[in-house]
Amino acid sequence: MTSFFQNLGMSYEAAWFTATLAGILLIAFPLMLTVALIIYSERKLWAAFALRKGPNVVGPFGILQSFADGLKVFLQETIIPSASNRGLFLIAPIITFTVALMAWAVIPFDAGVVLSDINVGLLYILAISSLGVYGIIISGWASNSKYPFYSSMRAAAQMISYEVSIGFILICVVLWAGTFNMGGIIEGQKGHIFGFINAYALNPLLFPIAVMFLISAMAETARAPFDLTEAESEIVAGYQTEYSSMAFALFWLGEYANVLLMCALNAILFWGGYLPPVDWAPLYAVPGIIWLFAKILLMFFIFAWVKATVPRYRYDQLMRLGWKVFLPISLFWVFLVSGYLMWTGHFG
Amino acid sequence: MIQVISFYLFASILIASAAMVIFARNPVHSVLWLIVAFFNAAGLMVLIGAEFIAMLLVIVYVGAVAVLFLFVVMMLDIDFAELRAGFIKNVPLGLLLAVVLVSELVLGIGAYRAGEVKLGVPDGAAAVTEMPNTEAIGALLYSKYIFLFESAGLILLVAMVGAIVLTHRKSHSAKAQNITSQNMRRPQDATRNVNQPVGQGVEL
């Protein structure tokens, strides 16, 4: 894209700047549109699971429901509690929202179609997703209210716990792919199983950690069954209790952008990203972004399915699962995978 | 041009937020300014081409250490008057620390101006610049500095064991769940179906 702007007669730096800006907008706007539609489709899915109809009033099949909701919160008054810490109270939703968008910079949508093709792409995602917790912690503290504060305590402990096992799971994948670059990880999956299936997840050694990653991703994004940060039966609405209008909507959008990111990570790390599921030439005629999008939607269906059917964990069970089950298993798996790779001479 | 602009942007925000860490009245604000400082330091690392170090800085310090800082500081009941009360008493100690830091700074700048610093090169690896950052660090860490690396790991292990020993004690009030027996439990162990005749009381 930089060369395109250079051909328009710009200097290299101006062209780079314009190209990056255009790339950011090209990712952010479709992402927001996707988030709006995915909220609608999730509500429809839950409704189907519960034998209800779901949103069906605004637009054909209720498809404009999310936009109507967005307009509604946009027109509402932003209420800032007088005892709150005003500056931080307003910054917190902005942090959550921005961080949720930032991580998409290194997601490859097709071969070579990525905003920033850096060597340490996966580490960048880990770094950015570890920032997500700040939005919740700060909002809980700045609200100066009991339940949001409890919620932010829970969020801090929960996200740090699951980040540890996610880190070890990612190491297994990186060991197999031999690179931190997202595109490199996807290319490494080409014909991984019997020379024609493009997925790490079907490798018997990597399948268990693919499942663990899916569960950890739910815990990391604080989705049901691990949504203890906003458990309405215990702490009202958690960190969002004091929020209204656009500030609340930013939390909402950021949360779903994060969920989509985790679905995309699942698709990229274990299901071949933009590659077709099978290494068969005619399938490559379909653009990579469609394969990636289909995989993301499939992952999102699993997320919605789990949210609709699995009851919420108790907090001590959540901590036990993170520290006593996932951490030892993922640690052992790093040992197992690296041992296998050394034994088979994978590194040459 | 962009590099220069970003350098001055990162550097000035870094220094300003580092100053705000000290000047902020509220400890929670101090920690948040510290996080901004870490973040901009990571930006500077990216500018000099050390992207691996930059990412580690964000993951370790911003993602974990600062969260724990914030966790502790948020729960403190802060009395600002009490916080200021010890000021006069601690001035001599503070001054001493300031003198030590300033002399270190002067020595560091002096050493830098005295001539080029010879950095080590990994054994037998000449074309370091062609390698990705991560591989270069790995090659150095697991060959030349393996003993230092392993001993650093051991020290951290000892610290971890120490922290567990200091804080782990049997609690008499907390109730623990036996997960295995919970998972072994079946509906028929706890419930039974009764064909209740109409008009009679239930058996409890």
XYZ file of C-alpha atoms in Angstrom:
552
model
C 0.000 0.000 0.000
C 2.953 2.322 0.682
C 4.125 1.984 -2.923
C 0.611 2.859 -4.149
C 0.726 6.166 -2.299
C 4.290 6.728 -3.477
C 3.081 6.412 -7.061
C 0.683 9.266 -6.318
C 3.770 11.438 -5.917
C 4.239 11.431 -2.137
C 7.591 11.125 -0.406
C 8.271 7.716 1.188
C 7.532 8.876 4.714
C 4.291 10.663 3.841
C 3.230 7.626 1.813
C 4.034 5.283 4.703
C 2.111 7.440 7.122
C -0.943 7.661 4.838
C -0.819 3.944 4.087
C -0.671 3.038 7.784
C -3.527 5.380 8.605
C -5.606 3.945 5.759
C -4.754 0.423 6.947
C -5.879 1.218 10.490
C -9.197 2.595 9.233
C -9.606 -0.375 6.872
C -9.304 -2.715 9.853
C -11.137 -0.705 12.510
C -14.356 0.127 10.617
C -15.125 -3.362 9.286
C -14.218 -4.685 12.748
C -16.756 -2.402 14.427
C -19.380 -3.416 11.877
C -18.559 -7.078 12.531
C -18.837 -6.516 16.277
C -22.298 -4.974 15.842
C -23.475 -7.881 13.703
C -21.853 -10.483 15.932
C -23.680 -9.119 18.981
C -26.918 -9.493 17.029
C -26.079 -13.018 15.873
C -25.069 -14.029 19.383
C -28.385 -12.829 20.775
C -30.151 -14.796 18.051
C -28.088 -17.874 18.930
C -28.886 -17.649 22.651
C -32.513 -17.184 21.766
C -32.397 -20.326 19.639
C -30.733 -22.259 22.476
C -33.457 -21.106 24.857
C -36.287 -21.657 22.316
C -36.995 -17.930 22.142
C -37.161 -15.637 19.115
C -34.507 -13.088 20.023
C -34.358 -9.602 18.505
C -36.830 -9.487 15.601
C -38.331 -5.983 15.557
C -35.754 -3.509 14.214
C -35.122 -4.095 10.511
C -35.559 -7.396 8.646
C -35.112 -10.281 11.177
C -34.094 -7.616 13.712
C -30.705 -7.278 12.065
C -30.478 -3.562 12.869
C -30.978 -4.181 16.608
C -27.327 -3.483 17.491
C -27.375 -0.196 15.585
C -30.560 0.837 17.353
C -28.920 -0.033 20.690
C -25.853 1.949 19.698
C -27.946 4.983 18.822
C -29.815 4.639 22.109
C -26.689 4.641 24.296
C -25.240 7.445 22.189
C -28.205 9.676 23.012
C -28.137 8.885 26.728
C -26.576 11.101 29.360
C -23.130 10.175 30.648
C -23.445 10.015 34.408
C -20.251 10.439 36.392
C -20.660 9.611 40.099
C -19.612 12.589 42.221
C -17.382 10.462 44.467
C -15.571 8.876 41.532
C -12.119 9.724 40.277
C -13.312 11.673 37.242
C -10.305 11.426 34.909
C -9.627 7.727 35.441
C -13.349 6.952 35.359
C -13.514 8.271 31.798
C -10.148 6.873 30.676
C -10.948 3.261 31.692
C -13.484 2.446 28.925
C -11.240 4.177 26.389
C -8.341 1.905 27.428
C -10.483 -1.233 27.101
C -11.725 -0.202 23.666
C -8.362 0.956 22.285
C -6.485 -2.106 23.491
C -9.109 -4.366 21.913
C -8.469 -2.673 18.554
C -4.662 -2.452 18.840
C -4.020 -6.186 18.772
C -5.557 -6.503 15.292
C -2.482 -4.769 13.824
C -0.586 -8.056 13.498
C -3.445 -10.371 12.427
C -2.814 -11.538 8.824
C -6.035 -11.530 6.778
C -4.440 -13.178 3.750
C -0.898 -14.095 2.660
C 1.001 -10.840 3.197
C -2.134 -8.805 3.967
C -1.273 -7.526 7.424
C -0.934 -4.020 8.796
C 2.332 -4.659 10.598
C 4.306 -7.788 9.675
C 6.636 -7.848 12.684
C 8.920 -10.675 13.790
C 7.438 -10.824 17.270
C 3.759 -10.755 16.240
C 2.615 -13.349 18.760
C 4.498 -11.666 21.609
C 2.887 -8.390 20.588
C -0.553 -9.978 20.904
C 0.356 -11.403 24.309
C 1.622 -7.968 25.408
C -1.444 -6.109 24.183
C -3.936 -8.604 25.565
C -2.245 -8.345 28.963
C -3.073 -4.627 28.879
C -6.793 -5.342 28.641
C -6.978 -5.888 32.386
C -6.133 -2.242 33.089
C -9.433 -0.964 31.723
C -11.271 -3.167 34.209
C -8.993 -2.515 37.197
C -9.022 1.247 36.691
C -12.783 1.399 36.165
C -13.332 -0.611 39.349
C -11.112 1.633 41.412
C -12.179 4.939 39.868
C -15.892 4.166 40.399
C -15.275 4.374 44.154
C -17.991 1.812 44.751
C -17.866 -1.599 46.407
C -19.050 -3.983 43.702
C -16.952 -2.540 40.868
C -13.974 -2.762 43.193
C -14.598 -6.436 43.972
C -14.937 -7.016 40.262
C -11.629 -5.359 39.451
C -9.881 -7.452 42.132
C -11.338 -10.577 40.579
C -10.388 -9.485 37.071
C -6.778 -8.787 38.024
C -6.309 -12.207 39.649
C -8.194 -14.095 36.940
C -6.439 -12.589 33.944
C -2.936 -12.951 35.372
C -3.648 -16.595 36.239
C -4.780 -17.556 32.770
C -2.137 -15.500 30.978
C 0.499 -17.813 32.461
C -0.965 -20.952 30.909
C -1.749 -19.129 27.646
C 1.931 -18.176 27.488
C 3.022 -21.813 27.798
C 0.447 -22.936 25.213
C 1.730 -20.333 22.763
C 5.298 -21.548 23.363
C 4.294 -25.045 22.181
C 2.917 -23.603 18.940
C 5.927 -21.330 18.462
C 8.290 -24.277 18.987
C 6.543 -26.213 16.254
C 6.345 -23.279 13.845
C 9.844 -22.013 14.668
C 8.794 -18.359 14.535
C 6.849 -15.684 16.418
C 5.642 -14.182 13.136
C 1.892 -14.731 12.639
C 2.229 -15.315 8.887
C 5.057 -17.777 9.529
C 2.928 -19.721 12.014
C 0.122 -20.006 9.453
C 2.471 -21.046 6.632
C 3.951 -23.684 8.958
C 0.538 -25.377 9.083
C 0.383 -25.953 5.335
C -0.144 -29.672 4.802
C 0.728 -30.326 8.448
C -1.315 -33.541 8.786
C -0.550 -36.279 6.206
C 0.595 -33.521 3.853
C -2.884 -32.220 3.063
C -4.728 -30.926 6.157
C -3.811 -27.346 7.117
C -4.274 -27.334 10.894
C -2.117 -27.750 13.992
C -5.183 -28.674 16.024
C -5.473 -32.126 14.432
C -1.918 -32.993 15.424
C -2.367 -35.449 18.335
C 0.370 -33.705 20.329
C -1.150 -30.257 19.850
C -4.861 -31.123 20.075
C -5.027 -31.091 23.917
C -3.428 -27.654 24.098
C -5.762 -26.402 21.369
C -8.664 -27.310 23.666
C -6.893 -25.734 26.650
C -6.304 -22.572 24.642
C -9.987 -22.348 23.782
C -10.920 -22.621 27.479
C -8.190 -20.206 28.577
C -9.353 -17.744 25.919
C -12.803 -17.777 27.494
C -11.272 -17.111 30.907
C -8.972 -14.416 29.552
C -11.839 -12.497 27.940
C -13.975 -13.086 31.063
C -16.700 -14.793 29.069
C -19.195 -17.273 30.460
C -18.615 -19.696 32.203
C -15.799 -17.575 33.626
C -17.605 -14.199 33.675
C -17.035 -13.684 37.394
C -16.023 -10.065 36.828
C -19.629 -9.226 35.951
C -21.472 -11.988 37.787
C -24.860 -10.344 38.199
C -26.009 -12.622 41.004
C -23.006 -11.691 43.166
C -21.719 -8.222 42.290
C -24.515 -6.438 40.346
C -22.786 -5.747 36.997
C -19.204 -5.778 38.200
C -16.922 -3.070 36.944
C -19.650 -1.629 34.676
C -22.065 -0.915 37.510
C -21.517 2.860 37.630
C -21.220 3.315 33.857
C -23.850 4.617 31.501
C -24.240 5.762 27.913
C -21.176 5.781 25.607
C -18.726 4.864 28.371
C -20.709 1.663 28.899
C -20.937 1.083 25.143
C -17.162 1.306 24.808
C -16.780 -1.492 27.378
C -19.345 -3.498 25.512
C -17.731 -3.053 22.080
C -14.242 -3.607 23.483
C -15.348 -6.855 25.109
C -16.734 -8.216 21.861
C -13.712 -7.029 19.858
C -11.595 -8.963 22.373
C -13.739 -12.067 21.972
C -13.367 -11.812 18.184
C -9.615 -11.419 18.626
C -9.439 -14.580 20.730
C -11.509 -16.432 18.087
C -9.114 -15.158 15.411
C -6.134 -16.317 17.493
C -7.690 -19.766 17.815
C -8.235 -19.859 14.073
C -4.717 -18.654 13.287
C -2.734 -20.712 15.780
C -4.554 -24.020 15.491
C -6.844 -24.059 12.442
C -4.646 -22.656 9.692
C -5.778 -19.010 9.615
C -6.318 -17.841 6.051
C -5.412 -21.246 4.552
C -8.252 -23.466 3.343
C -8.842 -26.470 5.638
C -7.430 -28.904 3.073
C -4.339 -28.373 0.948
C -6.108 -28.774 -2.393
C -5.387 -26.323 -5.226
C -8.992 -25.296 -6.238
C -9.716 -24.230 -2.640
C -6.977 -21.589 -2.851
C -9.139 -19.759 -5.421
C -11.318 -18.612 -2.502
C -9.752 -15.491 -0.934
C -7.945 -16.163 2.352
C -9.979 -13.608 4.286
C -13.129 -15.671 3.666
C -11.495 -18.792 5.124
C -10.251 -16.795 8.099
C -13.666 -15.220 8.625
C -15.415 -18.590 8.395
C -13.060 -20.022 11.010
C -13.558 -17.017 13.284
C -17.340 -17.395 13.017
C -17.107 -21.109 13.799
C -15.036 -20.328 16.903
C -17.505 -17.625 17.869
C -20.336 -20.132 17.552
C -18.520 -22.329 20.079
C -18.132 -19.327 22.400
C -21.846 -18.504 22.133
C -22.769 -22.170 22.586
C -20.724 -22.404 25.783
C -22.184 -19.149 27.092
C -25.709 -20.376 26.464
C -25.277 -23.792 28.079
C -22.533 -23.934 30.734
C -23.277 -22.632 34.252
C -20.921 -20.111 35.816
C -17.855 -21.327 37.716
C -17.320 -20.532 41.370
C -14.305 -18.315 41.982
C -12.202 -20.917 43.819
C -12.937 -23.448 41.069
C -11.759 -20.917 38.496
C -8.487 -20.379 40.354
C -8.010 -24.119 40.825
C -8.530 -24.757 37.115
C -5.996 -22.069 36.212
C -3.220 -22.852 38.664
C -3.620 -26.526 39.538
C -4.833 -27.961 36.244
C -3.852 -25.800 33.278
C -0.501 -24.560 34.545
C 1.035 -28.021 35.276
C -0.420 -29.542 32.111
C 0.768 -26.720 29.842
C 4.204 -26.736 31.502
C 4.445 -30.481 30.950
C 3.311 -30.015 27.361
C 6.117 -27.539 26.637
C 8.507 -30.224 27.868
C 6.744 -32.901 25.799
C 6.569 -30.910 22.562
C 10.141 -29.644 22.727
C 11.326 -33.154 23.633
C 9.473 -34.645 20.668
C 10.817 -31.989 18.307
C 14.397 -32.557 19.482
C 13.990 -36.327 19.252
C 12.686 -36.221 15.677
C 15.339 -33.714 14.641
C 12.758 -31.059 13.751
C 15.347 -28.302 14.115
C 17.811 -29.918 11.738
C 12.003 12.023 10.056
C 9.293 9.783 11.509
C 11.956 8.049 13.635
C 13.139 11.382 15.024
C 9.614 12.568 15.770
C 8.728 9.274 17.467
C 11.969 9.275 19.446
C 11.323 12.730 20.870
C 7.671 11.870 21.463
C 8.489 8.672 23.373
C 11.413 10.238 25.221
C 9.565 13.344 26.348
C 6.494 11.377 27.467
C 8.792 8.921 29.253
C 10.558 11.660 31.206
C 7.352 13.558 31.926
C 5.545 10.460 33.190
C 8.576 9.398 35.233
C 8.451 12.821 36.897
C 4.721 12.420 37.449
C 5.356 9.116 39.247
C 7.078 11.149 41.948
C 4.893 14.229 41.885
C 1.480 12.552 41.776
C -0.273 12.932 45.125
C -2.245 9.725 44.863
C -0.198 6.477 44.912
C -2.597 4.857 42.418
C -1.915 7.684 39.984
C 1.812 7.143 40.561
C 1.515 3.494 39.525
C -0.483 4.448 36.440
C 2.160 7.010 35.446
C 4.771 4.292 35.974
C 2.866 2.127 33.493
C 2.890 4.963 30.948
C 6.649 5.252 31.509
C 7.161 1.496 30.922
C 5.126 1.697 27.769
C 7.139 4.549 26.321
C 10.384 2.820 27.248
C 9.136 -0.133 25.188
C 8.531 2.293 22.319
C 12.146 3.474 22.555
C 13.325 -0.149 22.484
C 11.367 -0.721 19.267
C 13.023 2.338 17.742
C 16.529 0.935 18.282
C 15.428 -2.388 16.781
C 15.180 -4.418 19.990
C 11.595 -5.537 19.454
C 11.948 -8.689 21.560
C 13.107 -6.707 24.608
C 10.309 -4.197 24.005
C 7.647 -6.900 23.999
C 9.125 -8.550 27.094
C 9.131 -5.185 28.846
C 5.430 -4.781 28.166
C 4.502 -8.395 28.972
C 6.512 -8.681 32.191
C 6.421 -5.184 33.660
C 3.181 -3.726 32.339
C 1.263 -6.986 32.102
C 2.254 -8.598 35.383
C 4.421 -6.566 37.774
C 2.494 -3.308 37.479
C -0.828 -5.136 37.827
C 0.374 -6.540 41.154
C 1.597 -3.081 42.204
C -1.770 -1.615 41.369
C -3.498 -4.509 43.119
C -1.680 -3.759 46.377
C -1.735 0.031 46.179
C -5.451 0.147 45.354
C -6.317 -1.718 48.534
C -4.333 0.581 50.805
C -6.257 2.982 52.975
C -4.257 6.099 52.263
C -4.063 8.927 54.749
C -2.329 11.787 52.972
C -1.506 13.694 56.171
C 0.246 10.636 57.578
C 2.049 10.166 54.293
C 3.530 13.665 54.512
C 4.308 13.409 58.244
C 7.529 11.427 57.836
C 8.974 13.895 55.335
C 11.397 15.756 57.645
C 12.553 12.554 59.311
C 13.399 10.897 55.989
C 15.110 13.870 54.345
C 18.701 12.802 55.200
C 18.137 9.303 53.781
C 16.511 10.750 50.686
C 19.365 13.167 50.144
C 21.888 10.335 50.498
C 20.060 8.299 47.864
C 19.894 11.326 45.576
C 23.656 11.861 45.898
C 24.341 8.212 45.088
C 22.080 8.329 42.029
C 23.568 11.589 40.736
C 27.120 10.290 41.125
C 26.163 7.101 39.272
C 24.680 9.197 36.509
C 27.824 11.313 36.254
C 30.033 8.211 36.240
C 27.890 6.589 33.584
C 28.006 9.606 31.297
C 31.728 9.929 31.938
C 32.325 6.300 30.979
C 30.207 6.741 27.871
C 32.170 9.810 26.779
C 35.506 8.108 27.507
C 35.155 5.937 24.423
C 33.304 3.225 22.584
C 31.850 0.420 24.692
C 32.895 -3.015 23.385
C 29.895 -5.298 23.549
C 30.328 -9.058 23.520
C 29.616 -11.080 20.372
C 28.191 -14.617 20.491
C 30.677 -17.427 19.957
C 31.260 -18.049 16.310
C 28.269 -15.975 15.194
C 29.581 -13.168 13.050
C 26.495 -11.996 11.176
C 24.519 -11.017 14.277
C 22.723 -8.192 12.523
C 21.110 -10.536 9.988
C 19.453 -12.638 12.698
C 16.029 -11.852 14.116
C 16.282 -10.377 17.583
C 14.749 -13.367 19.335
C 17.138 -15.884 17.797
C 20.157 -13.672 18.484
C 19.293 -13.374 22.169
C 18.565 -17.091 22.381
C 21.882 -17.989 20.729
C 23.766 -15.823 23.207
C 21.753 -16.762 26.276
C 21.930 -20.534 25.781
C 25.598 -20.685 24.804
C 27.877 -18.074 26.307
C 25.778 -17.012 29.289
C 24.187 -20.373 30.082
C 25.545 -20.484 33.670
C 24.438 -16.937 34.462
C 21.061 -17.661 32.908
C 20.561 -20.880 34.841
C 21.690 -19.339 38.116
C 19.273 -16.451 37.607
C 16.561 -19.071 37.182
C 17.652 -20.822 40.381
C 17.614 -17.558 42.342
C 14.077 -16.891 41.137
C 13.087 -20.445 42.132
C 14.479 -19.920 45.643
C 12.632 -16.601 45.914
C 9.431 -18.317 44.796
C 9.792 -21.128 47.323
C 10.570 -18.544 50.005
C 7.456 -16.531 49.212
C 5.317 -19.679 49.406
C 6.894 -20.762 52.714
C 6.290 -17.311 54.227
C 2.667 -17.009 53.175
C 1.389 -20.578 53.162
C -0.320 -21.567 56.364
C -3.231 -23.822 57.053
C -6.380 -21.833 57.383
C -8.955 -23.145 59.854
C -11.832 -21.054 58.624
C -11.545 -21.685 54.884
C -13.410 -24.683 53.517
C -11.823 -26.609 50.688
C -13.713 -28.684 48.170
C -12.636 -32.199 47.326
C -12.874 -32.006 43.551
C -12.552 -35.754 42.954
C -15.447 -36.668 45.240
C -17.449 -33.811 43.716
C -16.855 -35.139 40.230
C -17.665 -38.720 41.315
C -21.039 -37.575 42.670
C -24.022 -38.661 40.602
C -27.636 -37.443 40.716
C -28.866 -40.730 42.205
C -26.571 -40.253 45.241
C -28.371 -37.119 46.297
C -31.885 -37.283 44.864
C -34.638 -39.856 44.521
C -37.872 -39.995 42.649
C -40.993 -40.386 44.792
C -44.414 -41.244 43.495
C -46.227 -39.016 45.987
C -49.840 -40.000 46.703
C -52.279 -37.099 46.590
C -53.617 -35.815 49.925
C -50.805 -37.110 52.129
C -47.925 -35.206 53.680
C -44.457 -35.560 52.258
C -41.777 -37.552 54.001
C -38.721 -35.464 54.788
